[in-house]
CSV table of C-alpha atoms in Angstrom, one decimal:
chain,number,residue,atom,x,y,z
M,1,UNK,CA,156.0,100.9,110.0
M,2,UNK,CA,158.8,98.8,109.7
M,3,UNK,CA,158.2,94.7,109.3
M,4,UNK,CA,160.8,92.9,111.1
M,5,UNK,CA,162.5,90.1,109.2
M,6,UNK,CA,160.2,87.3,111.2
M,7,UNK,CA,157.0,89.0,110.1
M,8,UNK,CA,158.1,88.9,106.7
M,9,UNK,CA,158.7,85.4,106.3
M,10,UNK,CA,155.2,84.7,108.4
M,11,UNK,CA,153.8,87.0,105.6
M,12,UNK,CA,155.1,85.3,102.7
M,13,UNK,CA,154.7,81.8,104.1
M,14,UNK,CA,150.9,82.7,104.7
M,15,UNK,CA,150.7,83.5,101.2
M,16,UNK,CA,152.4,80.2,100.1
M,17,UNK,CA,150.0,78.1,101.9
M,18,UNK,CA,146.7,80.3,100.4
M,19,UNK,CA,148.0,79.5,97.0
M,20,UNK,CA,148.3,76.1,97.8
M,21,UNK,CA,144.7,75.8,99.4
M,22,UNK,CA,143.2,77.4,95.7
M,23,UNK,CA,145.6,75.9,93.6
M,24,UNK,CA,144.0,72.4,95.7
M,25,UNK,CA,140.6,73.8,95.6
M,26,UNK,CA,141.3,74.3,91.4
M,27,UNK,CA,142.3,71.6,91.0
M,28,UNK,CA,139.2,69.4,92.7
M,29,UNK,CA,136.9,71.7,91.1
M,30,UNK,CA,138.6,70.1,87.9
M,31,UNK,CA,138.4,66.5,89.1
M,32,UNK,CA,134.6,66.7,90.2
M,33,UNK,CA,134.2,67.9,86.4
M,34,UNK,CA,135.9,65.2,85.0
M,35,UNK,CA,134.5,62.6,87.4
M,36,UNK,CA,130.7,63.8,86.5
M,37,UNK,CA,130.8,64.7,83.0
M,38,UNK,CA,132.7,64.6,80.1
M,39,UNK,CA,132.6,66.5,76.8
M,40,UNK,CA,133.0,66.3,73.1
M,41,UNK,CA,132.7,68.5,70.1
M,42,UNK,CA,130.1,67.8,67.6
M,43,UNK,CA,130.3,70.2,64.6
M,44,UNK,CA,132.6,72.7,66.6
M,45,UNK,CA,130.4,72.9,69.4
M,46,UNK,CA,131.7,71.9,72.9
M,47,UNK,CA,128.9,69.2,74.5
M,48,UNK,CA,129.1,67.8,78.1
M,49,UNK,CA,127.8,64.7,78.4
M,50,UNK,CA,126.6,64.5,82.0
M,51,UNK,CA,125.6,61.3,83.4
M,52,UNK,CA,121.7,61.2,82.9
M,53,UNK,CA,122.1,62.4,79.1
M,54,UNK,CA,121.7,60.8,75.6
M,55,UNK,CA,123.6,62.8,72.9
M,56,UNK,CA,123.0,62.3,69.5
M,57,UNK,CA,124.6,63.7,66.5
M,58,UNK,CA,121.8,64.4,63.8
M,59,UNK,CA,121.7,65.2,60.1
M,60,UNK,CA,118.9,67.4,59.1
M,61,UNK,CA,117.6,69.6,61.9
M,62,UNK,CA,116.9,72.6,59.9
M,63,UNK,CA,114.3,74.7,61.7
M,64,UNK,CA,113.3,75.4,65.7
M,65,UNK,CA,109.6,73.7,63.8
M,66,UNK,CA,111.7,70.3,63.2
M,67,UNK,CA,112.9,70.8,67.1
M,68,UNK,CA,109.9,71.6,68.2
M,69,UNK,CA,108.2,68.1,66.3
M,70,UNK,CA,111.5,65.8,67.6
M,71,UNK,CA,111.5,67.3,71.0
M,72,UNK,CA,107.2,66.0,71.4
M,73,UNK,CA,107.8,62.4,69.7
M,74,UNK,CA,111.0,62.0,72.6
M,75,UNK,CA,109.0,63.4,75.0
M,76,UNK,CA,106.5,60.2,74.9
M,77,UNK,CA,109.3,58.1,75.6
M,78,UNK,CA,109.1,57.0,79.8
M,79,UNK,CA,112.7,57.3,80.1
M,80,UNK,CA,112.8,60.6,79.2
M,81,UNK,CA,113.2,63.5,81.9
M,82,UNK,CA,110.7,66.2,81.0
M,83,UNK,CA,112.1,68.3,83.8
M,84,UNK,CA,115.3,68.6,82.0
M,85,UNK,CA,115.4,71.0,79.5
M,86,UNK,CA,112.6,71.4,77.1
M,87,UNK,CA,110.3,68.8,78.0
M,88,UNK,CA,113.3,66.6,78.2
M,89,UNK,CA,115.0,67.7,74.9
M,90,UNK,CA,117.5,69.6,73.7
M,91,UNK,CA,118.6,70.2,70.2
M,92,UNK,CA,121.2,72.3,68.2
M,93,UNK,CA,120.0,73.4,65.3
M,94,UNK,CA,123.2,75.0,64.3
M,95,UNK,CA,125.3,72.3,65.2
M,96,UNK,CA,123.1,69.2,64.3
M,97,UNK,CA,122.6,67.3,68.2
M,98,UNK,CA,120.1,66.4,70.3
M,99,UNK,CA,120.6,66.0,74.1
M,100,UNK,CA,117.9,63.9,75.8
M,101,UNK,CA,117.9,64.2,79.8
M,102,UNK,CA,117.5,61.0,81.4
M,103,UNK,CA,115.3,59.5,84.2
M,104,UNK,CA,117.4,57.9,87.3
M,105,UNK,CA,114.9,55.1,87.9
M,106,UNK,CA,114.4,54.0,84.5
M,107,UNK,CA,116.0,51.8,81.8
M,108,UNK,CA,117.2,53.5,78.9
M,109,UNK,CA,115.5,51.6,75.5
M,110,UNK,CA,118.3,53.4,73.2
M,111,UNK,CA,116.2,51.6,70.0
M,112,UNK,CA,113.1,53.5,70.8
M,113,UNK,CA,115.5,56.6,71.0
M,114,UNK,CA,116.7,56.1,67.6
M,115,UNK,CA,113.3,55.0,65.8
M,116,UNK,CA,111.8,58.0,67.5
M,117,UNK,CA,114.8,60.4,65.7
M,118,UNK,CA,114.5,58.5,62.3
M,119,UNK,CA,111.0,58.0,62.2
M,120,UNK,CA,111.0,62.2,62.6
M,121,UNK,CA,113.2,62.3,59.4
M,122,UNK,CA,116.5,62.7,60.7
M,123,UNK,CA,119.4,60.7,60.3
M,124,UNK,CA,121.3,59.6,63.6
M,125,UNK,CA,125.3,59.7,63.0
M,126,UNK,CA,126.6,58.8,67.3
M,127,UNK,CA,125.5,58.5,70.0
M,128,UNK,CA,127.2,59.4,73.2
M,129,UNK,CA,127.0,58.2,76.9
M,130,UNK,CA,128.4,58.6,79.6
M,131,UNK,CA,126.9,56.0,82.5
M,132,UNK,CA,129.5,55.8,84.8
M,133,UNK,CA,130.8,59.5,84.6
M,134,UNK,CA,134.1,58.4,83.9
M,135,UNK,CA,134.0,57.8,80.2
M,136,UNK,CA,131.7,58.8,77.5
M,137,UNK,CA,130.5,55.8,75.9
M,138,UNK,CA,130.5,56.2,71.6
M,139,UNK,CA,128.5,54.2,68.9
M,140,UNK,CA,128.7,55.2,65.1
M,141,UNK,CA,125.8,54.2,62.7
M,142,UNK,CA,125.5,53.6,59.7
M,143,UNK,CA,123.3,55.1,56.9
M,144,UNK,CA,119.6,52.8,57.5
M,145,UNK,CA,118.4,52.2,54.2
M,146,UNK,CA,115.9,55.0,54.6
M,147,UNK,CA,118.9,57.4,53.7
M,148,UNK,CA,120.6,55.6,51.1
């Protein structure tokens, strides 16, 4: 069969406007990603940082035991989401963070967060936030005297 010169340009001008409606599509797919969470690298490891998450760059995981002892001290803490990963916790050994998932309806202590990580032997370098979901939120700290 023969196309006729009309049905051509229907043809083509159909496949314009798909590409436009997935290059669109793309393209808010991207936005809603950016809006919700953002990510960082820690040690060469690619983190998003949703909105109800705590990450923290550690020195001195070593062993799944060490996760295993962090992840039941944060669990005790009330804003902590136990749903979320492991009893609310997830650490990287390989790449030294912790990610703690985040309760809606209650206020984040970041203290207790911290004395809870130290207190387990580690040493917290950042911390990272992202609250709004437009903009991770980062806080060095220094050495505590514990480390020195």
């Amino acid at each position: 069969m023969i196309a006729t010169v009309g049905e051509s340009v229907y043809l083509e001008l159909k496949k314009e406007f798909i590409l436009r409606i997935i290059k669109s599509f793309i393209l808010i797919l991207n936005l809603t990603g950016i809006v919700f969470a953002q990510s960082v690298e820690i040690n060469g490891e690619k983190v998003e940082v949703g909105q109800e998450d705590l990450v923290f760059e550690v020195k001195g995981l070593v062993c799944s035991f060490c996760a295993h002892g962090l992840q039941k001290g944060m669990s005790k803490l009330k804003f902590v989401d136990k749903k979320k990963y492991t009893k609310g916790l997830y650490t990287d050994i390989t790449h030294q963070f912790v990610k703690v998932g985040l309760k809606k309806d209650k206020k984040l202590n970041i203290d207790k967060a911290l004395v809870t990580i130290q207190d387990a032997g580690y040493e917290v370098l950042k911390s990272y936030m992202n609250p709004t979901g437009k903009a991770l939120e980062v806080k060095e700290y220094k050495k505590s005297p514990k480390w020195k």
